[in-house]
């Protein structure tokens, strides 16, 4: 059973409540979190009215095949980039239409090592999209705080981004 810290639990409840009040369903597209965002959301009673599906897309091929992210984009930009995060969020929404109207996507470097000089451990790109609306992007640098902490902070940042998108 997934146990959430208090802050993550409150954020997950807030996302579920905001989506329910607006009649929206949500889809996640997760790389470094491997389904933890969907896991956090589904700990909330009533989440079945909001959570439509979750894509875990760890590899380049999965991002391309499951979300329609152009393979060349992933190869040329690297999976850890604003362009790929945005394409993941928009692709998840497109692949979930008409059931879901909101998406959130995350891609990053959980560590412990850096991907390269430009993509250090703790670098995360997040994107959230709403049907007929803008796609928001945020870059976070959590530092070398360890793989579990980078993933936990990413879940919280993703939930906060959804709340920002929903206003």
mmCIF file of N, CA, C and O in Angstrom, residues 7 14 33 60 71 75 77 92 109 117 126 130 155 158:
data_model
loop_
_atom_site.group_PDB
_atom_site.id
_atom_site.type_symbol
_atom_site.label_atom_id
_atom_site.label_comp_id
_atom_site.label_asym_id
_atom_site.label_seq_id
_atom_site.Cartn_x
_atom_site.Cartn_y
_atom_site.Cartn_z
ATOM 1 N N UNK A 7 1.872 16.462 3.086
ATOM 2 C CA UNK A 7 1.808 17.469 2.015
ATOM 3 C C UNK A 7 1.341 16.853 0.699
ATOM 4 O O UNK A 7 0.486 17.410 0.010
ATOM 5 N N UNK A 14 -6.526 17.894 -3.123
ATOM 6 C CA UNK A 14 -6.881 19.163 -3.756
ATOM 7 C C UNK A 14 -7.068 18.997 -5.260
ATOM 8 O O UNK A 14 -7.991 19.583 -5.845
ATOM 9 N N UNK A 33 8.945 9.156 -12.484
ATOM 10 C CA UNK A 33 8.119 8.792 -11.328
ATOM 11 C C UNK A 33 7.483 7.419 -11.466
ATOM 12 O O UNK A 33 6.971 6.881 -10.484
ATOM 13 N N UNK A 60 12.532 5.820 -24.637
ATOM 14 C CA UNK A 60 12.255 6.667 -25.801
ATOM 15 C C UNK A 60 11.132 6.044 -26.628
ATOM 16 O O UNK A 60 10.212 6.735 -27.068
ATOM 17 N N UNK A 71 9.903 10.406 -32.250
ATOM 18 C CA UNK A 71 11.144 9.755 -31.819
ATOM 19 C C UNK A 71 12.339 10.667 -32.055
ATOM 20 O O UNK A 71 13.241 10.748 -31.221
ATOM 21 N N UNK A 75 15.204 11.928 -29.396
ATOM 22 C CA UNK A 75 16.628 11.715 -29.667
ATOM 23 C C UNK A 75 17.396 13.022 -29.763
ATOM 24 O O UNK A 75 18.489 13.147 -29.224
ATOM 25 N N UNK A 77 16.490 16.235 -28.714
ATOM 26 C CA UNK A 77 16.405 17.110 -27.532
ATOM 27 C C UNK A 77 16.817 16.394 -26.262
ATOM 28 O O UNK A 77 17.063 17.043 -25.247
ATOM 29 N N UNK A 92 -0.528 12.594 -24.190
ATOM 30 C CA UNK A 92 -1.385 11.854 -23.246
ATOM 31 C C UNK A 92 -2.823 12.325 -23.371
ATOM 32 O O UNK A 92 -3.762 11.516 -23.360
ATOM 33 N N UNK A 109 15.839 13.481 -14.437
ATOM 34 C CA UNK A 109 16.988 12.673 -14.018
ATOM 35 C C UNK A 109 16.874 12.458 -12.516
ATOM 36 O O UNK A 109 17.105 13.385 -11.728
ATOM 37 N N UNK A 117 26.510 17.068 -18.407
ATOM 38 C CA UNK A 117 26.764 18.364 -17.773
ATOM 39 C C UNK A 117 25.542 19.276 -17.798
ATOM 40 O O UNK A 117 25.334 20.079 -16.887
ATOM 41 N N UNK A 126 8.381 19.368 -16.134
ATOM 42 C CA UNK A 126 6.982 19.026 -15.904
ATOM 43 C C UNK A 126 6.121 19.823 -16.868
ATOM 44 O O UNK A 126 6.436 20.970 -17.179
ATOM 45 N N UNK A 130 -4.482 21.260 -20.750
ATOM 46 C CA UNK A 130 -5.930 21.203 -20.612
ATOM 47 C C UNK A 130 -6.531 21.305 -22.000
ATOM 48 O O UNK A 130 -6.106 22.143 -22.812
ATOM 49 N N UNK A 155 6.576 14.366 -7.664
ATOM 50 C CA UNK A 155 5.135 14.114 -7.508
ATOM 51 C C UNK A 155 4.450 15.363 -6.964
ATOM 52 O O UNK A 155 3.426 15.813 -7.492
ATOM 53 N N UNK A 158 4.316 18.105 -9.597
ATOM 54 C CA UNK A 158 3.336 17.793 -10.645
ATOM 55 C C UNK A 158 1.915 18.103 -10.170
ATOM 56 O O UNK A 158 1.114 18.685 -10.914
#
